[in-house]
């Protein structure tokens, strides 16, 4: 096994990681940096549970090699502090078991930043990337719309 | 989690990428050009893809181009589908690619990666087939420009060590009336049953199809029938179904008969939209 040490910018900090080039960003965030907020789900880019933000855009961290993230700003759920979307998820009970929640919040957070005037079509297009096995979609929709409307 | 190791290179120029590929191959190892990389990451996990060395071409400036150059729209192969959708320089491409995978994944999948992918849908190629685009390839013999029809036959015919750098499309095609429809087995997500893209230029309709056969295609025979004068729309559609390439897929997404039923209705939708057909 061939290990390499390289820098990643995660949640505003420069972190040195030692990993294989074949390791996904998800694996390195969780296994090397202890950032377990991004959840392993399908590991195939389908479920969105592992979503993070990379340079302000949503990214499924199971679909990205950690080495590809060199020079990019990676934000995980641990990097969000009292953001409007986190508050909205609490106020709207937008979760049940909570497993999909970090991924949904990271996708919603990027959506609100990139498209503060997003309408129904844009919201649907973006949020189709995440699956909630508890089917809490109505509450998640309410949460993201409550933040967009305030803007 | 990929069960094998590879070396990783991130060349900054076309020549560096080509040389790296040759260097790795000369050592008896298997190099792979890597753009969005989603296929290597997902198929590699289940032992359906393998590389000893990954050559990530996203750092090469030529692959990031998105500009009008005279009468041509030039798009770099390593632009993500989201990059292209957000800028929307080619509405038919935006519409077609916006149905690929899902929004977040499209931030990783690149236009060149989709066209060159193993997965047989390769829907991003459809607008380029319809618009007689030119492709820019680079390889050991240098940079080569070719009409897409000369190098795309079911898949992009790349020589060893070659990769797709850019696609150039004439403005008149970019601005032509067009439609793109994706039909799935159910709902709005999941793998496609059939995707059809169509464009009207010089009073003729062109169609390109993905998901019907195990490869995307544009068929002159189908177009000739669909554009035939003095024949009703219904008759043209029925006739078009008899001149399709083979084989027609017959899998868990849909039987051959069902795909042909869906395609028949897609042809009608295209003729309604672009040819004023009434049923």
Tab-separated table of C-alpha atoms in Angstrom:
chain	number	residue	atom	x	y	z
A	1	UNK	CA	0.000	0.000	0.000
A	2	UNK	CA	1.410	3.327	-1.063
A	3	UNK	CA	0.719	6.290	1.236
A	4	UNK	CA	1.251	9.932	0.418
A	5	UNK	CA	1.072	13.044	2.572
A	6	UNK	CA	-0.630	16.119	1.142
A	7	UNK	CA	-2.449	19.235	2.372
A	8	UNK	CA	-6.203	19.748	2.341
A	9	UNK	CA	-8.123	22.907	3.227
A	10	UNK	CA	-10.989	21.690	5.359
A	11	UNK	CA	-13.379	23.982	7.205
A	12	UNK	CA	-10.939	26.860	6.920
A	13	UNK	CA	-7.964	24.931	8.290
A	14	UNK	CA	-4.983	23.531	6.419
A	15	UNK	CA	-4.751	19.882	7.377
A	16	UNK	CA	-2.000	17.477	6.363
A	17	UNK	CA	-3.341	14.044	5.567
A	18	UNK	CA	-1.625	10.759	4.802
A	19	UNK	CA	-3.648	8.615	2.458
A	20	UNK	CA	-3.608	6.496	-0.682
A	21	UNK	CA	-4.199	8.307	-3.945
A	22	UNK	CA	-7.084	5.876	-4.406
A	23	UNK	CA	-8.795	7.014	-1.194
A	24	UNK	CA	-11.989	8.974	-1.563
A	25	UNK	CA	-12.463	12.328	0.099
A	26	UNK	CA	-15.189	10.721	2.224
A	27	UNK	CA	-12.801	8.108	3.564
A	28	UNK	CA	-10.108	10.665	4.361
A	29	UNK	CA	-12.515	13.102	6.034
A	30	UNK	CA	-13.877	10.378	8.270
A	31	UNK	CA	-10.908	8.059	8.734
A	32	UNK	CA	-7.995	10.492	8.781
A	33	UNK	CA	-9.508	13.734	10.029
A	34	UNK	CA	-12.202	12.366	12.317
A	35	UNK	CA	-14.864	14.414	10.575
A	36	UNK	CA	-17.647	11.861	10.698
A	37	UNK	CA	-20.451	14.234	9.771
A	38	UNK	CA	-20.301	13.185	6.116
A	39	UNK	CA	-22.042	9.824	6.171
A	40	UNK	CA	-21.166	6.733	4.139
A	41	UNK	CA	-24.311	5.508	2.441
A	42	UNK	CA	-24.292	3.940	-0.998
A	43	UNK	CA	-20.614	4.827	-1.674
A	44	UNK	CA	-21.710	5.019	-5.291
A	45	UNK	CA	-22.811	8.632	-5.736
A	46	UNK	CA	-26.496	7.859	-5.483
A	47	UNK	CA	-27.721	8.752	-2.002
A	48	UNK	CA	-26.080	12.089	-1.144
A	49	UNK	CA	-25.472	11.218	2.531
A	50	UNK	CA	-21.774	12.050	2.117
A	51	UNK	CA	-22.339	15.492	0.536
A	52	UNK	CA	-19.922	18.260	1.429
A	53	UNK	CA	-19.194	21.596	-0.219
A	54	UNK	CA	-16.141	22.058	-2.428
A	55	UNK	CA	-15.428	25.659	-3.389
A	56	UNK	CA	-19.013	26.461	-2.443
A	57	UNK	CA	-20.678	23.770	-4.565
A	58	UNK	CA	-22.192	20.510	-3.363
A	59	UNK	CA	-20.033	17.453	-3.871
A	60	UNK	CA	-20.596	13.813	-3.065
A	61	UNK	CA	-17.413	13.066	-1.179
A	62	UNK	CA	-17.601	9.389	-2.202
A	63	UNK	CA	-17.248	10.485	-5.833
A	64	UNK	CA	-14.099	12.546	-5.296
A	65	UNK	CA	-10.589	11.365	-4.570
A	66	UNK	CA	-9.064	13.159	-1.610
A	67	UNK	CA	-6.069	14.054	-3.772
A	68	UNK	CA	-8.380	15.899	-6.166
A	69	UNK	CA	-9.302	18.275	-3.346
A	70	UNK	CA	-5.789	19.732	-3.056
A	71	UNK	CA	-6.067	23.505	-3.470
A	72	UNK	CA	-9.831	23.532	-2.962
A	73	UNK	CA	-11.913	24.711	-0.010
A	74	UNK	CA	-13.716	21.756	1.505
A	75	UNK	CA	-16.549	22.447	3.941
A	76	UNK	CA	-18.184	19.669	5.914
A	77	UNK	CA	-21.166	19.822	8.239
A	78	UNK	CA	-18.690	20.382	11.098
A	79	UNK	CA	-17.657	23.615	9.375
A	80	UNK	CA	-21.127	25.136	9.507
A	81	UNK	CA	-21.803	27.114	12.660
A	82	UNK	CA	-25.319	28.360	13.417
A	83	UNK	CA	-26.220	28.822	9.775
A	84	UNK	CA	-29.811	29.665	8.844
A	85	UNK	CA	-30.346	26.285	7.210
A	86	UNK	CA	-29.249	24.393	10.327
A	87	UNK	CA	-31.689	26.442	12.407
A	88	UNK	CA	-34.429	25.879	9.824
A	89	UNK	CA	-33.946	22.102	9.947
A	90	UNK	CA	-34.470	22.173	13.716
A	91	UNK	CA	-37.472	24.501	13.574
A	92	UNK	CA	-39.167	22.491	10.825
A	93	UNK	CA	-38.352	19.039	12.228
A	94	UNK	CA	-36.673	18.316	8.917
A	95	UNK	CA	-35.193	15.009	10.003
A	96	UNK	CA	-36.204	11.765	11.610
A	97	UNK	CA	-33.344	9.285	11.979
A	98	UNK	CA	-30.880	12.021	10.985
A	99	UNK	CA	-28.576	9.933	8.819
A	100	UNK	CA	-29.186	11.930	5.649
A	101	UNK	CA	-29.299	15.279	7.464
A	102	UNK	CA	-25.661	16.430	7.109
A	103	UNK	CA	-25.738	15.716	3.382
A	104	UNK	CA	-29.060	17.460	2.912
A	105	UNK	CA	-27.896	20.476	4.904
A	106	UNK	CA	-24.684	20.784	2.901
A	107	UNK	CA	-26.622	20.615	-0.365
A	108	UNK	CA	-29.204	23.142	0.885
A	109	UNK	CA	-26.455	25.428	2.187
A	110	UNK	CA	-24.771	25.508	-1.232
A	111	UNK	CA	-28.118	26.034	-2.960
A	112	UNK	CA	-28.943	29.031	-0.769
A	113	UNK	CA	-25.502	30.550	-1.425
A	114	UNK	CA	-25.478	29.891	-5.173
A	115	UNK	CA	-29.141	30.588	-5.903
A	116	UNK	CA	-30.638	32.761	-3.155
A	117	UNK	CA	-33.663	33.333	-5.391
A	118	UNK	CA	-34.199	29.642	-6.193
A	119	UNK	CA	-37.719	28.664	-7.218
A	120	UNK	CA	-39.444	25.299	-6.968
A	121	UNK	CA	-37.795	23.872	-10.087
A	122	UNK	CA	-34.291	24.733	-8.919
A	123	UNK	CA	-34.961	23.449	-5.399
A	124	UNK	CA	-36.276	20.174	-6.783
A	125	UNK	CA	-33.396	19.793	-9.215
A	126	UNK	CA	-30.787	20.308	-6.508
A	127	UNK	CA	-32.421	18.264	-3.767
A	128	UNK	CA	-33.054	15.260	-5.999
A	129	UNK	CA	-29.403	14.480	-5.294
A	130	UNK	CA	-30.192	13.382	-1.739
A	131	UNK	CA	-32.316	10.542	-0.444
A	132	UNK	CA	-34.106	10.474	2.929
A	133	UNK	CA	-35.068	6.942	3.839
A	134	UNK	CA	-37.498	8.285	6.454
A	135	UNK	CA	-39.176	10.261	3.651
A	136	UNK	CA	-39.034	13.560	5.502
A	137	UNK	CA	-39.084	15.465	2.245
A	138	UNK	CA	-42.003	17.768	3.026
A	139	UNK	CA	-40.285	19.100	6.144
A	140	UNK	CA	-36.951	19.427	4.342
A	141	UNK	CA	-38.687	21.437	1.621
A	142	UNK	CA	-40.261	23.673	4.256
A	143	UNK	CA	-36.884	24.203	5.894
A	144	UNK	CA	-35.054	25.248	2.738
A	145	UNK	CA	-37.934	27.434	1.586
A	146	UNK	CA	-38.082	29.188	4.956
A	147	UNK	CA	-34.474	30.296	4.508
A	148	UNK	CA	-34.899	31.265	0.858
A	149	UNK	CA	-38.014	33.316	1.650
A	150	UNK	CA	-36.193	35.237	4.373
A	151	UNK	CA	-33.618	36.216	1.769
B	1	UNK	CA	-13.340	2.590	-1.477
B	2	UNK	CA	-11.111	1.441	-4.279
B	3	UNK	CA	-9.482	-1.950	-3.693
B	4	UNK	CA	-6.342	-1.149	-5.684
B	5	UNK	CA	-3.651	1.505	-5.609
B	6	UNK	CA	-2.616	3.817	-8.394
B	7	UNK	CA	-0.203	6.637	-9.013
B	8	UNK	CA	-1.767	10.046	-9.510
B	9	UNK	CA	-0.550	12.758	-11.856
B	10	UNK	CA	-2.018	16.181	-12.517
B	11	UNK	CA	-0.356	17.529	-15.678
B	12	UNK	CA	-0.669	21.213	-16.513
B	13	UNK	CA	-0.306	20.940	-20.280
B	14	UNK	CA	-1.502	18.751	-23.121
B	15	UNK	CA	2.002	17.601	-23.974
B	16	UNK	CA	2.766	16.728	-20.366
B	17	UNK	CA	-0.400	14.612	-20.181
B	18	UNK	CA	0.407	12.765	-23.396
B	19	UNK	CA	4.007	12.142	-22.299
B	20	UNK	CA	2.888	10.882	-18.894
B	21	UNK	CA	0.567	8.385	-20.534
B	22	UNK	CA	3.375	7.042	-22.717
B	23	UNK	CA	5.796	7.005	-19.797
B	24	UNK	CA	3.443	4.908	-17.678
B	25	UNK	CA	2.532	2.594	-20.560
B	26	UNK	CA	6.209	2.002	-21.357
B	27	UNK	CA	6.653	0.673	-17.840
B	28	UNK	CA	4.072	-1.995	-18.560
B	29	UNK	CA	1.473	-0.289	-16.392
B	30	UNK	CA	-2.051	0.718	-17.302
B	31	UNK	CA	-2.554	4.489	-17.408
B	32	UNK	CA	-5.976	6.112	-17.481
B	33	UNK	CA	-6.945	9.670	-18.349
B	34	UNK	CA	-9.183	10.932	-15.567
B	35	UNK	CA	-11.572	13.847	-15.847
B	36	UNK	CA	-14.565	13.783	-13.496
B	37	UNK	CA	-13.428	10.296	-12.584
B	38	UNK	CA	-16.808	9.078	-11.403
B	39	UNK	CA	-16.630	5.917	-13.483
B	40	UNK	CA	-13.245	4.858	-12.158
B	41	UNK	CA	-14.384	5.572	-8.608
B	42	UNK	CA	-17.728	3.750	-8.868
B	43	UNK	CA	-16.815	0.924	-11.246
B	44	UNK	CA	-13.381	0.458	-9.672
B	45	UNK	CA	-15.086	-0.222	-6.365
B	46	UNK	CA	-16.733	-3.313	-7.848
B	47	UNK	CA	-13.759	-4.417	-9.942
B	48	UNK	CA	-15.168	-3.276	-13.271
B	49	UNK	CA	-12.476	-0.666	-13.886
B	50	UNK	CA	-8.796	-0.565	-13.085
B	51	UNK	CA	-5.806	1.715	-13.565
B	52	UNK	CA	-2.206	1.652	-12.368
B	53	UNK	CA	-1.804	5.374	-12.940
B	54	UNK	CA	-4.411	8.097	-13.069
B	55	UNK	CA	-3.657	11.131	-15.210
B	56	UNK	CA	-6.026	13.849	-14.034
B	57	UNK	CA	-6.472	16.241	-16.958
B	58	UNK	CA	-8.591	18.844	-15.130
B	59	UNK	CA	-5.606	21.133	-14.601
B	60	UNK	CA	-5.064	21.688	-18.333
B	61	UNK	CA	-6.245	25.129	-19.470
B	62	UNK	CA	-7.471	24.021	-22.912
B	63	UNK	CA	-9.947	21.672	-21.290
B	64	UNK	CA	-11.538	24.484	-19.275
B	65	UNK	CA	-12.387	26.743	-22.222
B	66	UNK	CA	-15.946	27.970	-22.689
B	67	UNK	CA	-16.069	30.735	-25.291
B	68	UNK	CA	-17.348	31.869	-28.660
B	69	UNK	CA	-14.456	31.808	-31.103
B	70	UNK	CA	-15.764	33.495	-34.222
B	71	UNK	CA	-18.795	31.512	-35.287
B	72	UNK	CA	-17.933	28.549	-33.081
B	73	UNK	CA	-18.801	27.767	-29.494
B	74	UNK	CA	-15.784	26.037	-28.014
B	75	UNK	CA	-16.272	23.878	-24.925
B	76	UNK	CA	-13.453	22.215	-23.031
B	77	UNK	CA	-13.860	18.544	-22.254
B	78	UNK	CA	-13.173	18.885	-18.535
B	79	UNK	CA	-15.946	21.403	-17.892
B	80	UNK	CA	-18.393	19.843	-15.493
B	81	UNK	CA	-21.958	19.414	-16.673
B	82	UNK	CA	-22.921	21.922	-13.955
B	83	UNK	CA	-20.377	24.450	-15.296
B	84	UNK	CA	-22.088	24.224	-18.675
B	85	UNK	CA	-25.643	24.248	-17.317
B	86	UNK	CA	-25.016	27.349	-15.176
B	87	UNK	CA	-23.469	29.316	-18.067
B	88	UNK	CA	-25.936	27.805	-20.570
B	89	UNK	CA	-24.064	28.630	-23.797
B	90	UNK	CA	-25.813	25.774	-25.683
B	91	UNK	CA	-29.439	25.327	-24.561
B	92	UNK	CA	-29.877	21.875	-26.124
B	93	UNK	CA	-26.751	20.651	-24.350
B	94	UNK	CA	-27.979	22.164	-21.087
B	95	UNK	CA	-31.343	20.451	-21.428
B	96	UNK	CA	-29.860	17.093	-22.394
B	97	UNK	CA	-27.120	17.073	-19.795
B	98	UNK	CA	-29.392	18.355	-17.026
B	99	UNK	CA	-31.069	14.945	-17.100
B	100	UNK	CA	-27.815	13.026	-16.547
B	101	UNK	CA	-27.332	11.514	-13.074
B	102	UNK	CA	-28.305	14.163	-10.517
B	103	UNK	CA	-27.411	17.786	-9.846
B	104	UNK	CA	-24.648	17.185	-7.312
B	105	UNK	CA	-23.091	14.405	-9.383
B	106	UNK	CA	-23.144	16.680	-12.430
B	107	UNK	CA	-20.800	18.967	-10.536
B	108	UNK	CA	-18.248	16.167	-10.838
B	109	UNK	CA	-19.138	14.536	-14.146
B	110	UNK	CA	-17.512	16.325	-17.061
B	111	UNK	CA	-18.801	16.661	-20.590
B	112	UNK	CA	-15.787	14.833	-22.016
B	113	UNK	CA	-16.002	12.133	-19.386
B	114	UNK	CA	-19.640	11.479	-20.177
B	115	UNK	CA	-18.953	11.265	-23.913
B	116	UNK	CA	-16.021	8.882	-23.385
B	117	UNK	CA	-17.632	6.873	-20.600
B	118	UNK	CA	-18.115	3.131	-20.405
B	119	UNK	CA	-21.759	3.534	-19.441
B	120	UNK	CA	-23.583	3.250	-22.725
B	121	UNK	CA	-25.999	6.162	-22.399
B	122	UNK	CA	-23.367	8.875	-23.031
B	123	UNK	CA	-26.178	11.372	-23.534
B	124	UNK	CA	-23.921	14.440	-23.618
B	125	UNK	CA	-22.804	13.453	-27.112
B	126	UNK	CA	-26.296	13.786	-28.613
B	127	UNK	CA	-26.278	17.591	-29.126
B	128	UNK	CA	-22.825	17.394	-30.701
B	129	UNK	CA	-23.922	14.662	-33.114
B	130	UNK	CA	-26.919	16.769	-34.114
B	131	UNK	CA	-24.821	19.841	-34.736
B	132	UNK	CA	-22.027	18.268	-36.809
B	133	UNK	CA	-19.558	19.504	-34.192
B	134	UNK	CA	-15.830	19.237	-34.460
B	135	UNK	CA	-13.727	17.576	-31.822
B	136	UNK	CA	-10.183	18.377	-30.813
B	137	UNK	CA	-8.150	15.376	-29.726
B	138	UNK	CA	-4.561	15.199	-28.539
B	139	UNK	CA	-2.286	12.192	-28.487
B	140	UNK	CA	1.191	10.972	-29.302
B	141	UNK	CA	0.834	12.295	-32.866
B	142	UNK	CA	-0.117	15.761	-31.648
B	143	UNK	CA	-3.336	17.748	-31.816
B	144	UNK	CA	-5.987	16.564	-34.251
B	145	UNK	CA	-9.271	18.201	-35.246
B	146	UNK	CA	-12.001	16.048	-36.780
B	147	UNK	CA	-15.709	16.077	-37.520
B	148	UNK	CA	-17.480	14.181	-34.802
B	149	UNK	CA	-19.036	11.854	-37.364
B	150	UNK	CA	-15.572	10.731	-38.471
B	151	UNK	CA	-14.454	9.797	-34.961
B	152	UNK	CA	-17.646	8.877	-33.126
B	153	UNK	CA	-19.121	5.534	-34.056
B	154	UNK	CA	-21.098	4.211	-31.095
B	155	UNK	CA	-18.240	5.545	-29.006
B	156	UNK	CA	-15.425	8.013	-29.479
B	157	UNK	CA	-12.732	6.207	-31.458
B	158	UNK	CA	-9.633	7.229	-29.546
B	159	UNK	CA	-6.207	5.922	-30.391
B	160	UNK	CA	-4.035	4.673	-27.549
B	161	UNK	CA	-2.822	7.635	-25.520
B	162	UNK	CA	-5.300	10.052	-27.060
B	163	UNK	CA	-7.919	12.095	-25.219
B	164	UNK	CA	-10.688	14.565	-25.994
B	165	UNK	CA	-9.746	18.201	-25.373
B	166	UNK	CA	-12.500	20.372	-26.851
B	167	UNK	CA	-15.706	20.371	-28.867
B	168	UNK	CA	-16.522	23.167	-31.311
B	169	UNK	CA	-20.063	23.835	-32.482
B	170	UNK	CA	-21.251	26.332	-35.078
B	171	UNK	CA	-23.407	29.147	-33.719
B	172	UNK	CA	-26.301	28.404	-36.091
B	173	UNK	CA	-26.728	24.991	-34.472
B	174	UNK	CA	-26.434	26.411	-30.981
B	175	UNK	CA	-29.274	28.808	-31.752
B	176	UNK	CA	-31.466	26.372	-33.717
B	177	UNK	CA	-34.859	25.251	-32.364
B	178	UNK	CA	-34.401	22.059	-30.393
B	179	UNK	CA	-35.956	19.685	-27.926
B	180	UNK	CA	-34.599	17.037	-25.580
B	181	UNK	CA	-36.779	14.487	-23.800
B	182	UNK	CA	-35.724	11.812	-21.359
B	183	UNK	CA	-38.134	9.045	-20.459
B	184	UNK	CA	-37.484	6.893	-17.436
B	185	UNK	CA	-39.235	3.759	-16.304
B	186	UNK	CA	-40.860	5.746	-13.535
B	187	UNK	CA	-40.574	9.114	-11.769
B	188	UNK	CA	-37.975	11.754	-12.454
B	189	UNK	CA	-34.835	10.043	-11.233
B	190	UNK	CA	-33.013	6.885	-12.136
B	191	UNK	CA	-31.508	5.477	-15.258
B	192	UNK	CA	-33.080	6.503	-18.534
B	193	UNK	CA	-35.223	4.344	-20.707
B	194	UNK	CA	-34.674	6.492	-23.760
B	195	UNK	CA	-33.351	9.988	-24.296
B	196	UNK	CA	-34.050	11.739	-27.584
B	197	UNK	CA	-32.542	15.038	-28.658
B	198	UNK	CA	-33.728	16.775	-31.794
B	199	UNK	CA	-32.858	19.925	-33.641
B	200	UNK	CA	-34.354	21.706	-36.646
B	201	UNK	CA	-31.975	23.298	-39.130
B	202	UNK	CA	-32.498	24.279	-42.768
B	203	UNK	CA	-36.121	23.130	-42.398
B	204	UNK	CA	-35.019	19.582	-41.617
B	205	UNK	CA	-35.324	17.741	-38.339
B	206	UNK	CA	-32.368	15.846	-36.927
B	207	UNK	CA	-32.682	13.293	-34.154
B	208	UNK	CA	-30.157	11.539	-31.936
B	209	UNK	CA	-31.059	8.832	-29.471
B	210	UNK	CA	-29.554	7.268	-26.367
B	211	UNK	CA	-30.859	4.282	-24.412
B	212	UNK	CA	-32.531	2.521	-27.332
B	213	UNK	CA	-29.485	0.588	-28.506
B	214	UNK	CA	-26.403	-0.165	-26.411
B	215	UNK	CA	-24.836	2.992	-27.850
B	216	UNK	CA	-25.960	6.548	-28.620
B	217	UNK	CA	-26.507	7.299	-32.292
B	218	UNK	CA	-27.766	9.692	-34.899
B	219	UNK	CA	-29.344	7.944	-37.871
B	220	UNK	CA	-29.544	9.519	-41.343
B	221	UNK	CA	-32.052	6.821	-42.333
B	222	UNK	CA	-34.386	7.786	-39.497
B	223	UNK	CA	-34.027	11.472	-40.338
B	224	UNK	CA	-34.691	10.872	-44.028
B	225	UNK	CA	-37.955	9.126	-43.176
B	226	UNK	CA	-39.032	11.674	-40.557
B	227	UNK	CA	-38.483	14.534	-43.026
B	228	UNK	CA	-40.216	12.893	-45.992
B	229	UNK	CA	-42.610	15.272	-47.716
B	230	UNK	CA	-46.205	14.445	-48.566
B	231	UNK	CA	-46.542	11.754	-45.914
B	232	UNK	CA	-48.549	12.074	-42.718
B	233	UNK	CA	-46.716	12.420	-39.429
B	234	UNK	CA	-48.093	9.123	-38.191
B	235	UNK	CA	-46.877	7.286	-41.290
B	236	UNK	CA	-43.422	8.856	-40.999
B	237	UNK	CA	-43.164	7.768	-37.369
B	238	UNK	CA	-44.264	4.206	-38.165
B	239	UNK	CA	-41.769	4.023	-41.015
B	240	UNK	CA	-38.951	5.462	-38.867
B	241	UNK	CA	-39.378	2.604	-36.413
B	242	UNK	CA	-38.449	0.149	-39.195
B	243	UNK	CA	-35.099	1.725	-40.069
B	244	UNK	CA	-33.538	1.864	-36.605
B	245	UNK	CA	-30.059	0.529	-35.877
B	246	UNK	CA	-29.901	-2.790	-34.041
B	247	UNK	CA	-29.894	-4.306	-31.512
B	248	UNK	CA	-32.702	-2.702	-29.534
B	249	UNK	CA	-32.049	-3.066	-25.816
B	250	UNK	CA	-34.091	-5.585	-23.890
B	251	UNK	CA	-33.211	-5.278	-20.211
B	252	UNK	CA	-34.571	-4.606	-16.761
B	253	UNK	CA	-35.213	-0.948	-17.629
B	254	UNK	CA	-37.534	-1.946	-20.466
B	255	UNK	CA	-38.252	-4.668	-23.003
B	256	UNK	CA	-37.565	-4.164	-26.709
B	257	UNK	CA	-41.290	-3.829	-27.398
B	258	UNK	CA	-41.755	-1.271	-24.637
B	259	UNK	CA	-38.763	0.784	-25.772
B	260	UNK	CA	-40.159	0.908	-29.301
B	261	UNK	CA	-43.540	1.991	-27.922
B	262	UNK	CA	-41.846	4.767	-25.942
B	263	UNK	CA	-39.746	5.774	-28.938
B	264	UNK	CA	-42.811	5.983	-31.172
B	265	UNK	CA	-44.340	8.479	-28.773
B	266	UNK	CA	-41.075	10.386	-28.501
B	267	UNK	CA	-40.956	10.735	-32.292
B	268	UNK	CA	-44.493	12.128	-32.171
B	269	UNK	CA	-43.458	14.573	-29.434
B	270	UNK	CA	-40.512	15.716	-31.558
B	271	UNK	CA	-42.646	16.187	-34.672
B	272	UNK	CA	-45.252	18.088	-32.672
B	273	UNK	CA	-42.637	20.364	-31.205
B	274	UNK	CA	-40.459	21.021	-34.242
B	275	UNK	CA	-42.696	20.252	-37.209
B	276	UNK	CA	-46.104	21.416	-36.038
B	277	UNK	CA	-47.514	17.905	-36.333
B	278	UNK	CA	-50.993	17.532	-34.929
B	279	UNK	CA	-52.421	14.248	-33.762
